[in-house]
CSV table of C-alpha atoms in Angstrom, one decimal:
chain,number,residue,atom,x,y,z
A,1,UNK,CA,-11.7,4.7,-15.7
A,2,UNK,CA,-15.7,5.7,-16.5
A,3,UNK,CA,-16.4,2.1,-17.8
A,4,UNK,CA,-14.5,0.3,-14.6
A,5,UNK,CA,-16.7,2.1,-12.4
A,6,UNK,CA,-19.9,1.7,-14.5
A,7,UNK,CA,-19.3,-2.0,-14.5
A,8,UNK,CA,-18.2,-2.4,-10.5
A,9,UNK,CA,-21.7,-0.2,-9.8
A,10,UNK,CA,-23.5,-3.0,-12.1
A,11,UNK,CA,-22.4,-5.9,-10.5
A,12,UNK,CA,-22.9,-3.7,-7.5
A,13,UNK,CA,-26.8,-3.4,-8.3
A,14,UNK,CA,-26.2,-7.0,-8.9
A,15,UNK,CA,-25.3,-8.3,-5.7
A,16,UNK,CA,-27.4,-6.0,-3.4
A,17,UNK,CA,-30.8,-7.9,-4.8
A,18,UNK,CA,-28.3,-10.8,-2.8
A,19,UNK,CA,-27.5,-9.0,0.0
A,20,UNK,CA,-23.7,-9.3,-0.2
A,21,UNK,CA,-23.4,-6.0,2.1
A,22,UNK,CA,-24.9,-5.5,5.3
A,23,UNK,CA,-28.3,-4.2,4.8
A,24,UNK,CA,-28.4,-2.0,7.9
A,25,UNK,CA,-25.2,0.1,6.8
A,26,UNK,CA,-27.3,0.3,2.9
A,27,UNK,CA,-30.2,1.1,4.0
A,28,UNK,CA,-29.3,3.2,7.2
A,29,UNK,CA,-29.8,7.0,7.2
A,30,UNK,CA,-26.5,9.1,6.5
A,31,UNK,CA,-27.3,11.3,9.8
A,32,UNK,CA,-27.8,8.2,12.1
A,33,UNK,CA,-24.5,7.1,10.7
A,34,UNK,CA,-22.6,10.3,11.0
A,35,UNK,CA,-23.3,9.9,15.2
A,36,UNK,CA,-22.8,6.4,15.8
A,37,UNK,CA,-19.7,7.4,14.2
A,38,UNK,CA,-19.1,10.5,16.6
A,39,UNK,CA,-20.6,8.2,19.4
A,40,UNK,CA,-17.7,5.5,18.5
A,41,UNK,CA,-14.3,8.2,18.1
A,42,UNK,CA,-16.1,10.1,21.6
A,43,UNK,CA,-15.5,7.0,23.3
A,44,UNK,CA,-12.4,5.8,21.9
A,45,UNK,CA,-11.2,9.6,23.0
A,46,UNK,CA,-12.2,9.2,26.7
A,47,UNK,CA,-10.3,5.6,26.4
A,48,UNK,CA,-7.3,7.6,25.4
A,49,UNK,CA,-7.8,10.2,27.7
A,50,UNK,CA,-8.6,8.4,30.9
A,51,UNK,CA,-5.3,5.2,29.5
A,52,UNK,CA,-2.8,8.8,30.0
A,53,UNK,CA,-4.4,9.9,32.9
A,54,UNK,CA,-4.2,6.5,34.1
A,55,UNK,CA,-1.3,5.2,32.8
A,56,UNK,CA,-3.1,1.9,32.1
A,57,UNK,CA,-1.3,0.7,28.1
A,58,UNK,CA,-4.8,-0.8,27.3
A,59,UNK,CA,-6.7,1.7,27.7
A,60,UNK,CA,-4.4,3.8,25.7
A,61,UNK,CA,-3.0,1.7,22.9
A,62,UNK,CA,-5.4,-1.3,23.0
A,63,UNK,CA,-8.4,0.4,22.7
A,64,UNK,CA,-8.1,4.5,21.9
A,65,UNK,CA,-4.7,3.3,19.7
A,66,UNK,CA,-6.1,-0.3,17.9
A,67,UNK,CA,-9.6,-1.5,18.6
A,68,UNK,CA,-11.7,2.0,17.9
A,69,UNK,CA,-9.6,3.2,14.6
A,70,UNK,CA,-9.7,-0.4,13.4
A,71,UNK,CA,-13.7,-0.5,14.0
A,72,UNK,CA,-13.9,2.7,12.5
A,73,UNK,CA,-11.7,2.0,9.4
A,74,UNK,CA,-14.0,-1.0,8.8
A,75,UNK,CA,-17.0,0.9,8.9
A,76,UNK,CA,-15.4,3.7,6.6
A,77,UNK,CA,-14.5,0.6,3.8
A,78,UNK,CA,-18.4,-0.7,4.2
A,79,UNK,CA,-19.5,3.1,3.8
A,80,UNK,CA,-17.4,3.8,0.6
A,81,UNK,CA,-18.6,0.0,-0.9
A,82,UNK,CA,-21.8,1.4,-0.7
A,83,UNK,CA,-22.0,4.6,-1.9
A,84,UNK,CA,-19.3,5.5,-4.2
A,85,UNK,CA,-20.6,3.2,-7.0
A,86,UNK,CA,-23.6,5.7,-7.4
A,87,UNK,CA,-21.5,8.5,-6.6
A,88,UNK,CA,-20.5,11.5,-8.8
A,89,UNK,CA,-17.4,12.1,-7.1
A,90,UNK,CA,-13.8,11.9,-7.4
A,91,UNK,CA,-10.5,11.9,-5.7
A,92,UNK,CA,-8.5,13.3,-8.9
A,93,UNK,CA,-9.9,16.6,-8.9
A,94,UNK,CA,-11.1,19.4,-6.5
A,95,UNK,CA,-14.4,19.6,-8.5
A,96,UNK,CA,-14.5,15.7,-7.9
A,97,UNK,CA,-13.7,16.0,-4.2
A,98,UNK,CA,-16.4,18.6,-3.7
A,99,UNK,CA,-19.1,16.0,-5.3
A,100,UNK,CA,-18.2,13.3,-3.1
A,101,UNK,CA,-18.8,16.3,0.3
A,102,UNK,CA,-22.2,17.1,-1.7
A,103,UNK,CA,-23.2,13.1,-1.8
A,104,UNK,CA,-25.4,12.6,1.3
A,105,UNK,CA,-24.1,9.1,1.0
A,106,UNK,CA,-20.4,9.6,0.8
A,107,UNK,CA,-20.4,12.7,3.5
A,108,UNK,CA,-21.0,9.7,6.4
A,109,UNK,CA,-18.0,7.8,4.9
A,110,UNK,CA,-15.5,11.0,4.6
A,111,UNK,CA,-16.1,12.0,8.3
A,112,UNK,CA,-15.6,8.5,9.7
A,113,UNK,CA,-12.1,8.6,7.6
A,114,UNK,CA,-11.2,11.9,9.3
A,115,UNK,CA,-12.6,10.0,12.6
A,116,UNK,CA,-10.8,7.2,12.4
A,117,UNK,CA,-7.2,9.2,11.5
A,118,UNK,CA,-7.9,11.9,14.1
A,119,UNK,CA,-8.3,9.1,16.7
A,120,UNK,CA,-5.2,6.8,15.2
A,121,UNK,CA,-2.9,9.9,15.2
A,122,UNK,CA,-3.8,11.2,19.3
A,123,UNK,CA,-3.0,7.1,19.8
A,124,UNK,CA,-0.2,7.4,18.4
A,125,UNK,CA,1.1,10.9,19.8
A,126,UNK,CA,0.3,9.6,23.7
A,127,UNK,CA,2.4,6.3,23.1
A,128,UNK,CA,5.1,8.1,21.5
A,129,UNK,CA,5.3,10.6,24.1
A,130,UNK,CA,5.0,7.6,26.9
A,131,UNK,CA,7.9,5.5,25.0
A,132,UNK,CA,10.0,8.7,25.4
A,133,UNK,CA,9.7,9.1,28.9
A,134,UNK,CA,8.4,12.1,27.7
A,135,UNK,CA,5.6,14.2,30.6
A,136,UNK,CA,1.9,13.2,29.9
A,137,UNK,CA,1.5,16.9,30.7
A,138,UNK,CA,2.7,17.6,27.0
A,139,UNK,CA,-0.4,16.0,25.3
A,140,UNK,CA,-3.0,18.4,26.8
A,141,UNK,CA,-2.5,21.5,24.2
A,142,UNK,CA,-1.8,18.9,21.2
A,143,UNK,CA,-5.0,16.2,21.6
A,144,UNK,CA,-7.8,18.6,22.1
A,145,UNK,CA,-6.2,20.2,18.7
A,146,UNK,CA,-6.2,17.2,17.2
A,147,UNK,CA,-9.1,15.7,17.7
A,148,UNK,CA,-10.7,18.6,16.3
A,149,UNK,CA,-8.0,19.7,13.8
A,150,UNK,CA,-5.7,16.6,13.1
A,151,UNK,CA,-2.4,18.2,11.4
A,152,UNK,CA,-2.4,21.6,13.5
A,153,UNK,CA,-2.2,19.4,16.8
A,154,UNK,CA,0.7,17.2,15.2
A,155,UNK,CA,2.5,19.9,14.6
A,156,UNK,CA,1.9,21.9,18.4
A,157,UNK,CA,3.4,18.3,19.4
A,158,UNK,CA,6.4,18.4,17.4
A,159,UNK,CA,7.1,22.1,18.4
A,160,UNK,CA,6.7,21.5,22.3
A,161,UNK,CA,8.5,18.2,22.0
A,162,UNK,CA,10.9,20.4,20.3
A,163,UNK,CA,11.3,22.9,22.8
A,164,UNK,CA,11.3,20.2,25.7
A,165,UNK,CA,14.5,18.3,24.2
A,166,UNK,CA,17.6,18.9,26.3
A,167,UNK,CA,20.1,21.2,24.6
A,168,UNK,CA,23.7,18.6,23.7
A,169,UNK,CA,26.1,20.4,25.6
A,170,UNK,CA,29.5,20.8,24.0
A,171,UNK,CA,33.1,20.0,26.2
């Protein structure tokens, strides 16, 4: 608990006078973080957009679906090894939650995990509905929705994916 984290942010303190994490992400202001971030998901979302309007795979999955959530999940795991040793927050309770969003350090580190989902999940969505044989013209009301929402373009998807299904027909 309390003492586990007390200990890991020791050794923490420890290790920066070594340098063990990158000094540019420590020492790098939250707000120049938070739009490399946005700079990094805005072009992993043209990759995705311009892979379906292309059909080109890599584009699509290579790139928009592996390389830009993977970079991003990376720099989400360096954020969090840097700030939530000093941080107040918690996961466990809502209180908790709303410390980490009040932590100028953690804040960068929360958005690039919503980022980095957000951009995994419209991927995931456009080679689904590709592997389906499903029309590309389906994604445009559920990406826009969830790049900016996540979980309400999911479920537009589901619902016009749904409604697109061919009915079994009975002898």
């Amino acid at each position: 608990g309390r003492t586990e984290a007390i200990a890991f942010q020791q050794l923490h303190q420890q290790r920066r006078g070594r340098r063990v994490l990158p000094q540019m992400i420590t020492e790098m202001n939250p707000a120049t973080l938070f739009g490399i971030a946005n700079m990094v998901a805005l072009a992993g979302w043209a990759a995705l957009s311009l892979g379906i309007l292309t059909g080109q795979a890599w584009l699509r999955i290579g790139i928009a679906g592996r390389a830009v959530p993977v970079f991003l999940s990376l720099l989400y795991a360096l954020l969090v090894a840097v700030a939530w040793p000093g941080s107040e927050g918690r996961y466990d309770t809502l209180g908790g939650v709303a410390r980490l969003f009040q932590d100028a350090r953690m804040l960068p580190a929360d958005w690039v995990h919503y980022l980095a989902f957000h951009l995994l999940v419209g991927g995931w969505i456009a080679d689904e509905v590709d592997r389906h044989g499903l029309t590309r013209w389906l994604l445009l009301p559920p990406l826009p929705l969830i790049f900016l929402f996540g979980p309400a373009g999911l479920l537009v998807l589901v619902a016009s994916a749904a409604l697109l299904r061919p009915m079994p027909r009975h002898a």
